[in-house]
Amino acid sequence: MIKRTLILVTFIAFGFSSFGQNSQKAKALLDEVYNNVTSYENIYIDFNYSLENTEADIKQETKGNVTLKGDKYVANLFGAKQLFDGAKVYTVVPENEEVTIESPSEEENTVTPSKMLTFYKTGHNYQWDILQNVNGRKIQFIKLIPIDTNTEIKSILLGIDAGTKHIYKLIETGKNSTKTTITVNSFKTNQPLSKSLFTFDEAKYKDDGYYIIRN
């Protein structure tokens, strides 16, 4: 997430009334995005992922993808696969020949694939941010600031394609100065999916010699 500096002169120039209107406008756009994407039977997203902390000299970049249908999802990132079948989360790490099975986390500060479209609805203040032109596409950014001051997240910027009302970019900035950026390369909807896509075949992994860990 791009680190943003809140300039006091902005508040002085526009006042709290204008800020409230901008907040409502931002929330209305997010609701429009939500209503749009929830009308699809399923969604496939191919994306670039980067994590950077200059103070700690950390920089990671990779590609990934996720398929979502309702609350269920299958995500591939950093050579690992994570599947949520609606009840359990299965994380498969081929490099270690290991599968971890656990209940979904109740940690609300983490934006998981299944919450990516709904996490904004509670616990945040909203700001209408910058409008960018990206290869002819108008990307309107909305800034979300967690109400809970104990969260590790400082802010989240959501870049929304003004034409399609799809999320184009998510930039999360942590209080430890870590910036995580997800940029959507491909956004496909209503794809033909295998009936077993969201089913975990434990016997298959056991036969392949994987170590099964239950948390």
PDB file of C-alpha atoms in Angstrom:
ATOM      1  CA  MET A   1       0.000   0.000   0.000  1.00  0.00           C
ATOM      2  CA  ILE A   2       1.381   3.355  -0.893  1.00  0.00           C
ATOM      3  CA  LYS A   3       2.257   5.344   2.192  1.00  0.00           C
ATOM      4  CA  ARG A   4       0.002   8.378   2.249  1.00  0.00           C
ATOM      5  CA  THR A   5       0.595  11.620   4.159  1.00  0.00           C
ATOM      6  CA  LEU A   6      -2.549  13.322   5.384  1.00  0.00           C
ATOM      7  CA  ILE A   7      -2.106  17.037   4.657  1.00  0.00           C
ATOM      8  CA  LEU A   8      -3.905  19.245   7.187  1.00  0.00           C
ATOM      9  CA  VAL A   9      -4.480  21.997   4.638  1.00  0.00           C
ATOM     10  CA  THR A  10      -6.819  19.586   2.818  1.00  0.00           C
ATOM     11  CA  PHE A  11      -9.097  19.507   5.844  1.00  0.00           C
ATOM     12  CA  ILE A  12      -8.831  23.269   6.210  1.00  0.00           C
ATOM     13  CA  ALA A  13      -9.757  23.808   2.548  1.00  0.00           C
ATOM     14  CA  PHE A  14     -12.657  21.354   2.335  1.00  0.00           C
ATOM     15  CA  GLY A  15     -13.917  21.201   5.903  1.00  0.00           C
ATOM     16  CA  PHE A  16     -15.531  18.302   7.724  1.00  0.00           C
ATOM     17  CA  SER A  17     -18.798  18.595   5.771  1.00  0.00           C
ATOM     18  CA  SER A  18     -16.997  18.064   2.477  1.00  0.00           C
ATOM     19  CA  PHE A  19     -14.993  15.206   4.020  1.00  0.00           C
ATOM     20  CA  GLY A  20     -18.228  13.512   5.034  1.00  0.00           C
ATOM     21  CA  GLN A  21     -19.598  13.822   1.522  1.00  0.00           C
ATOM     22  CA  ASN A  22     -16.398  12.372   0.058  1.00  0.00           C
ATOM     23  CA  SER A  23     -16.576   9.514   2.554  1.00  0.00           C
ATOM     24  CA  GLN A  24     -20.127   8.725   1.472  1.00  0.00           C
ATOM     25  CA  LYS A  25     -19.106   8.930  -2.186  1.00  0.00           C
ATOM     26  CA  ALA A  26     -16.230   6.505  -1.542  1.00  0.00           C
ATOM     27  CA  LYS A  27     -18.509   4.061   0.297  1.00  0.00           C
ATOM     28  CA  ALA A  28     -21.074   4.290  -2.533  1.00  0.00           C
ATOM     29  CA  LEU A  29     -18.427   3.346  -5.122  1.00  0.00           C
ATOM     30  CA  LEU A  30     -17.284   0.389  -3.018  1.00  0.00           C
ATOM     31  CA  ASP A  31     -20.881  -0.773  -2.697  1.00  0.00           C
ATOM     32  CA  GLU A  32     -21.250  -0.507  -6.475  1.00  0.00           C
ATOM     33  CA  VAL A  33     -18.166  -2.695  -6.921  1.00  0.00           C
ATOM     34  CA  TYR A  34     -19.518  -5.210  -4.414  1.00  0.00           C
ATOM     35  CA  ASN A  35     -22.937  -5.404  -6.061  1.00  0.00           C
ATOM     36  CA  ASN A  36     -21.249  -5.851  -9.436  1.00  0.00           C
ATOM     37  CA  VAL A  37     -18.874  -8.663  -8.523  1.00  0.00           C
ATOM     38  CA  THR A  38     -21.350 -10.574  -6.367  1.00  0.00           C
ATOM     39  CA  SER A  39     -23.589 -10.895  -9.409  1.00  0.00           C
ATOM     40  CA  TYR A  40     -21.052 -13.284 -10.969  1.00  0.00           C
ATOM     41  CA  GLU A  41     -21.213 -17.038 -10.456  1.00  0.00           C
ATOM     42  CA  ASN A  42     -17.441 -17.180 -10.059  1.00  0.00           C
ATOM     43  CA  ILE A  43     -14.362 -15.010 -10.539  1.00  0.00           C
ATOM     44  CA  TYR A  44     -10.828 -15.821 -11.702  1.00  0.00           C
ATOM     45  CA  ILE A  45      -8.102 -13.263 -10.978  1.00  0.00           C
ATOM     46  CA  ASP A  46      -4.511 -13.403 -12.224  1.00  0.00           C
ATOM     47  CA  PHE A  47      -2.328 -10.899 -10.391  1.00  0.00           C
ATOM     48  CA  ASN A  48       1.126  -9.578  -9.579  1.00  0.00           C
ATOM     49  CA  TYR A  49       2.076  -9.564  -5.903  1.00  0.00           C
ATOM     50  CA  SER A  50       4.814  -7.524  -4.266  1.00  0.00           C
ATOM     51  CA  LEU A  51       5.906  -7.026  -0.676  1.00  0.00           C
ATOM     52  CA  GLU A  52       8.409  -4.343   0.212  1.00  0.00           C
ATOM     53  CA  ASN A  53       9.953  -2.942   3.374  1.00  0.00           C
ATOM     54  CA  THR A  54      12.854  -0.628   2.607  1.00  0.00           C
ATOM     55  CA  GLU A  55      13.838  -0.284   6.271  1.00  0.00           C
ATOM     56  CA  ALA A  56      14.289  -4.057   6.566  1.00  0.00           C
ATOM     57  CA  ASP A  57      15.703  -4.330   3.014  1.00  0.00           C
ATOM     58  CA  ILE A  58      12.964  -6.771   2.010  1.00  0.00           C
ATOM     59  CA  LYS A  59      11.512  -6.982  -1.472  1.00  0.00           C
ATOM     60  CA  GLN A  60       9.529  -9.906  -2.855  1.00  0.00           C
ATOM     61  CA  GLU A  61       7.742 -10.100  -6.187  1.00  0.00           C
ATOM     62  CA  THR A  62       5.776 -12.930  -7.731  1.00  0.00           C
ATOM     63  CA  LYS A  63       2.688 -13.789  -9.727  1.00  0.00           C
ATOM     64  CA  GLY A  64      -0.377 -15.568  -8.458  1.00  0.00           C
ATOM     65  CA  ASN A  65      -3.983 -16.383  -9.180  1.00  0.00           C
ATOM     66  CA  VAL A  66      -7.178 -17.062  -7.302  1.00  0.00           C
ATOM     67  CA  THR A  67     -10.539 -18.550  -8.228  1.00  0.00           C
ATOM     68  CA  LEU A  68     -13.508 -17.549  -6.073  1.00  0.00           C
ATOM     69  CA  LYS A  69     -17.038 -18.927  -5.904  1.00  0.00           C
ATOM     70  CA  GLY A  70     -19.045 -17.630  -2.987  1.00  0.00           C
ATOM     71  CA  ASP A  71     -16.916 -18.073   0.136  1.00  0.00           C
ATOM     72  CA  LYS A  72     -14.872 -20.861  -1.443  1.00  0.00           C
ATOM     73  CA  TYR A  73     -11.550 -20.198  -3.136  1.00  0.00           C
ATOM     74  CA  VAL A  74      -8.400 -21.738  -4.547  1.00  0.00           C
ATOM     75  CA  ALA A  75      -5.291 -19.537  -4.525  1.00  0.00           C
ATOM     76  CA  ASN A  76      -1.816 -20.160  -5.904  1.00  0.00           C
ATOM     77  CA  LEU A  77       1.064 -18.016  -4.654  1.00  0.00           C
ATOM     78  CA  PHE A  78       4.761 -18.480  -3.881  1.00  0.00           C
ATOM     79  CA  GLY A  79       4.673 -22.044  -5.144  1.00  0.00           C
ATOM     80  CA  ALA A  80       1.996 -23.028  -2.642  1.00  0.00           C
ATOM     81  CA  LYS A  81      -1.700 -23.727  -3.061  1.00  0.00           C
ATOM     82  CA  GLN A  82      -4.406 -22.751  -0.602  1.00  0.00           C
ATOM     83  CA  LEU A  83      -7.932 -24.098  -0.811  1.00  0.00           C
ATOM     84  CA  PHE A  84     -10.975 -23.172   1.250  1.00  0.00           C
ATOM     85  CA  ASP A  85     -13.914 -25.541   0.812  1.00  0.00           C
ATOM     86  CA  GLY A  86     -16.275 -23.551   3.009  1.00  0.00           C
ATOM     87  CA  ALA A  87     -15.267 -25.360   6.192  1.00  0.00           C
ATOM     88  CA  LYS A  88     -11.500 -25.893   6.307  1.00  0.00           C
ATOM     89  CA  VAL A  89      -8.422 -24.183   4.849  1.00  0.00           C
ATOM     90  CA  TYR A  90      -5.915 -26.503   3.156  1.00  0.00           C
ATOM     91  CA  THR A  91      -2.427 -25.187   2.455  1.00  0.00           C
ATOM     92  CA  VAL A  92      -0.363 -27.381   0.152  1.00  0.00           C
ATOM     93  CA  VAL A  93       3.406 -26.798  -0.080  1.00  0.00           C
ATOM     94  CA  PRO A  94       4.873 -29.152  -2.733  1.00  0.00           C
ATOM     95  CA  GLU A  95       8.450 -28.139  -1.926  1.00  0.00           C
ATOM     96  CA  ASN A  96       8.039 -29.546   1.595  1.00  0.00           C
ATOM     97  CA  GLU A  97       5.565 -32.279   0.589  1.00  0.00           C
ATOM     98  CA  GLU A  98       3.346 -30.943   3.334  1.00  0.00           C
ATOM     99  CA  VAL A  99      -0.346 -30.110   3.776  1.00  0.00           C
ATOM    100  CA  THR A 100      -1.706 -28.038   6.664  1.00  0.00           C
ATOM    101  CA  ILE A 101      -5.407 -28.364   7.504  1.00  0.00           C
ATOM    102  CA  GLU A 102      -6.993 -25.790   9.785  1.00  0.00           C
ATOM    103  CA  SER A 103     -10.160 -23.894  10.515  1.00  0.00           C
ATOM    104  CA  PRO A 104     -10.398 -20.440   8.928  1.00  0.00           C
ATOM    105  CA  SER A 105      -8.794 -17.717  11.002  1.00  0.00           C
ATOM    106  CA  GLU A 106     -11.014 -15.368  12.933  1.00  0.00           C
ATOM    107  CA  GLU A 107      -8.377 -12.646  12.570  1.00  0.00           C
ATOM    108  CA  GLU A 108     -10.284  -9.766  11.037  1.00  0.00           C
ATOM    109  CA  ASN A 109      -7.160  -7.764  10.188  1.00  0.00           C
ATOM    110  CA  THR A 110      -6.195 -10.112   7.383  1.00  0.00           C
ATOM    111  CA  VAL A 111      -7.701  -9.674   3.929  1.00  0.00           C
ATOM    112  CA  THR A 112      -8.180 -13.242   2.674  1.00  0.00           C
ATOM    113  CA  PRO A 113      -9.484 -14.059  -0.821  1.00  0.00           C
ATOM    114  CA  SER A 114     -12.941 -14.863   0.515  1.00  0.00           C
ATOM    115  CA  LYS A 115     -13.088 -11.511   2.340  1.00  0.00           C
ATOM    116  CA  MET A 116     -11.512  -9.417  -0.408  1.00  0.00           C
ATOM    117  CA  LEU A 117     -14.910  -8.186  -1.597  1.00  0.00           C
ATOM    118  CA  THR A 118     -16.530  -7.639   1.797  1.00  0.00           C
ATOM    119  CA  PHE A 119     -13.818  -6.635   4.292  1.00  0.00           C
ATOM    120  CA  TYR A 120     -14.395  -2.933   3.628  1.00  0.00           C
ATOM    121  CA  LYS A 121     -17.994  -3.022   4.858  1.00  0.00           C
ATOM    122  CA  THR A 122     -17.144  -2.671   8.547  1.00  0.00           C
ATOM    123  CA  GLY A 123     -14.316  -1.290  10.635  1.00  0.00           C
ATOM    124  CA  HIS A 124     -13.020   1.384   8.256  1.00  0.00           C
ATOM    125  CA  ASN A 125     -13.270   5.066   7.524  1.00  0.00           C
ATOM    126  CA  TYR A 126     -13.310   5.951   3.818  1.00  0.00           C
ATOM    127  CA  GLN A 127     -11.636   8.672   1.789  1.00  0.00           C
ATOM    128  CA  TRP A 128     -12.009   9.582  -1.890  1.00  0.00           C
ATOM    129  CA  ASP A 129      -8.422   9.483  -3.171  1.00  0.00           C
ATOM    130  CA  ILE A 130      -6.620  10.154  -6.461  1.00  0.00           C
ATOM    131  CA  LEU A 131      -7.764   9.337  -9.991  1.00  0.00           C
ATOM    132  CA  GLN A 132      -5.084   7.801 -12.234  1.00  0.00           C
ATOM    133  CA  ASN A 133      -4.978   7.086 -15.951  1.00  0.00           C
ATOM    134  CA  VAL A 134      -3.489   3.610 -16.468  1.00  0.00           C
ATOM    135  CA  ASN A 135      -3.113   2.724 -20.146  1.00  0.00           C
ATOM    136  CA  GLY A 136      -6.303   4.572 -20.992  1.00  0.00           C
ATOM    137  CA  ARG A 137      -8.229   3.193 -18.024  1.00  0.00           C
ATOM    138  CA  LYS A 138      -9.481   5.525 -15.311  1.00  0.00           C
ATOM    139  CA  ILE A 139      -8.531   4.085 -11.925  1.00  0.00           C
ATOM    140  CA  GLN A 140     -10.219   5.739  -8.964  1.00  0.00           C
ATOM    141  CA  PHE A 141      -8.533   5.105  -5.621  1.00  0.00           C
ATOM    142  CA  ILE A 142     -10.420   4.821  -2.353  1.00  0.00           C
ATOM    143  CA  LYS A 143      -8.468   4.964   0.902  1.00  0.00           C
ATOM    144  CA  LEU A 144      -9.593   2.829   3.830  1.00  0.00           C
ATOM    145  CA  ILE A 145      -8.322   3.581   7.322  1.00  0.00           C
ATOM    146  CA  PRO A 146      -9.014   1.004  10.058  1.00  0.00           C
ATOM    147  CA  ILE A 147     -11.041   2.341  12.977  1.00  0.00           C
ATOM    148  CA  ASP A 148      -9.300  -0.072  15.355  1.00  0.00           C
ATOM    149  CA  THR A 149      -6.051   1.642  16.339  1.00  0.00           C
ATOM    150  CA  ASN A 150      -4.586  -1.686  17.509  1.00  0.00           C
ATOM    151  CA  THR A 151      -4.551  -3.185  14.028  1.00  0.00           C
ATOM    152  CA  GLU A 152      -1.213  -3.696  12.299  1.00  0.00           C
ATOM    153  CA  ILE A 153      -2.650  -2.155   9.116  1.00  0.00           C
ATOM    154  CA  LYS A 154      -2.131   1.565   8.676  1.00  0.00           C
ATOM    155  CA  SER A 155      -4.246   1.984   5.561  1.00  0.00           C
ATOM    156  CA  ILE A 156      -5.513   0.272   2.425  1.00  0.00           C
ATOM    157  CA  LEU A 157      -5.812   1.807  -1.012  1.00  0.00           C
ATOM    158  CA  LEU A 158      -8.241   0.190  -3.423  1.00  0.00           C
ATOM    159  CA  GLY A 159      -7.877   1.155  -7.075  1.00  0.00           C
ATOM    160  CA  ILE A 160     -11.167   0.657  -8.916  1.00  0.00           C
ATOM    161  CA  ASP A 161     -11.598   0.623 -12.680  1.00  0.00           C
ATOM    162  CA  ALA A 162     -14.211   3.327 -13.218  1.00  0.00           C
ATOM    163  CA  GLY A 163     -15.460   1.605 -16.373  1.00  0.00           C
ATOM    164  CA  THR A 164     -15.851  -2.011 -15.274  1.00  0.00           C
ATOM    165  CA  LYS A 165     -16.260  -1.366 -11.521  1.00  0.00           C
ATOM    166  CA  HIS A 166     -13.692  -4.103 -10.882  1.00  0.00           C
ATOM    167  CA  ILE A 167     -10.833  -3.875  -8.401  1.00  0.00           C
ATOM    168  CA  TYR A 168      -7.590  -3.183 -10.290  1.00  0.00           C
ATOM    169  CA  LYS A 169      -5.161  -2.710  -7.425  1.00  0.00           C
ATOM    170  CA  LEU A 170      -4.958  -3.225  -3.669  1.00  0.00           C
ATOM    171  CA  ILE A 171      -2.159  -1.506  -1.750  1.00  0.00           C
ATOM    172  CA  GLU A 172      -1.843  -2.278   1.932  1.00  0.00           C
ATOM    173  CA  THR A 173       0.564  -0.345   4.184  1.00  0.00           C
ATOM    174  CA  GLY A 174       1.416  -1.725   7.600  1.00  0.00           C
ATOM    175  CA  LYS A 175       2.456   0.262  10.626  1.00  0.00           C
ATOM    176  CA  ASN A 176       5.841  -1.441  10.324  1.00  0.00           C
ATOM    177  CA  SER A 177       6.265   0.279   6.908  1.00  0.00           C
ATOM    178  CA  THR A 178       5.655  -2.933   4.957  1.00  0.00           C
ATOM    179  CA  LYS A 179       3.847  -2.259   1.686  1.00  0.00           C
ATOM    180  CA  THR A 180       1.944  -5.082   0.009  1.00  0.00           C
ATOM    181  CA  THR A 181       0.633  -4.494  -3.507  1.00  0.00           C
ATOM    182  CA  ILE A 182      -1.689  -6.695  -5.561  1.00  0.00           C
ATOM    183  CA  THR A 183      -2.170  -5.621  -9.188  1.00  0.00           C
ATOM    184  CA  VAL A 184      -4.791  -7.429 -11.252  1.00  0.00           C
ATOM    185  CA  ASN A 185      -3.591  -8.575 -14.676  1.00  0.00           C
ATOM    186  CA  SER A 186      -6.683 -10.535 -15.676  1.00  0.00           C
ATOM    187  CA  PHE A 187     -10.209 -10.525 -14.257  1.00  0.00           C
ATOM    188  CA  LYS A 188     -12.481 -13.226 -15.689  1.00  0.00           C
ATOM    189  CA  THR A 189     -15.999 -14.108 -14.654  1.00  0.00           C
ATOM    190  CA  ASN A 190     -18.397 -17.044 -14.947  1.00  0.00           C
ATOM    191  CA  GLN A 191     -15.744 -19.507 -16.065  1.00  0.00           C
ATOM    192  CA  PRO A 192     -16.435 -23.251 -16.498  1.00  0.00           C
ATOM    193  CA  LEU A 193     -15.108 -24.860 -13.301  1.00  0.00           C
ATOM    194  CA  SER A 194     -14.442 -28.450 -12.387  1.00  0.00           C
ATOM    195  CA  LYS A 195     -16.911 -29.802  -9.820  1.00  0.00           C
ATOM    196  CA  SER A 196     -13.963 -30.969  -7.727  1.00  0.00           C
ATOM    197  CA  LEU A 197     -12.066 -27.652  -7.823  1.00  0.00           C
ATOM    198  CA  PHE A 198     -12.926 -26.784  -4.215  1.00  0.00           C
ATOM    199  CA  THR A 199     -12.670 -30.353  -2.903  1.00  0.00           C
ATOM    200  CA  PHE A 200      -9.558 -31.494  -1.035  1.00  0.00           C
ATOM    201  CA  ASP A 201      -8.494 -35.053  -1.863  1.00  0.00           C
ATOM    202  CA  GLU A 202      -6.592 -36.079   1.262  1.00  0.00           C
ATOM    203  CA  ALA A 203      -6.067 -39.660   0.069  1.00  0.00           C
ATOM    204  CA  LYS A 204      -4.280 -38.427  -3.063  1.00  0.00           C
ATOM    205  CA  TYR A 205      -1.763 -36.403  -1.069  1.00  0.00           C
ATOM    206  CA  LYS A 206      -1.192 -39.256   1.375  1.00  0.00           C
ATOM    207  CA  ASP A 207      -0.524 -41.597  -1.548  1.00  0.00           C
ATOM    208  CA  ASP A 208       1.970 -39.039  -2.883  1.00  0.00           C
ATOM    209  CA  GLY A 209       3.823 -39.104   0.422  1.00  0.00           C
ATOM    210  CA  TYR A 210       2.706 -35.746   1.778  1.00  0.00           C
ATOM    211  CA  TYR A 211       2.833 -35.110   5.511  1.00  0.00           C
ATOM    212  CA  ILE A 212      -0.599 -34.012   6.785  1.00  0.00           C
ATOM    213  CA  ILE A 213      -0.654 -31.479   9.635  1.00  0.00           C
ATOM    214  CA  ARG A 214      -3.915 -30.727  11.449  1.00  0.00           C
ATOM    215  CA  ASN A 215      -4.118 -27.537  13.482  1.00  0.00           C
TER     216      ASN A 215
END
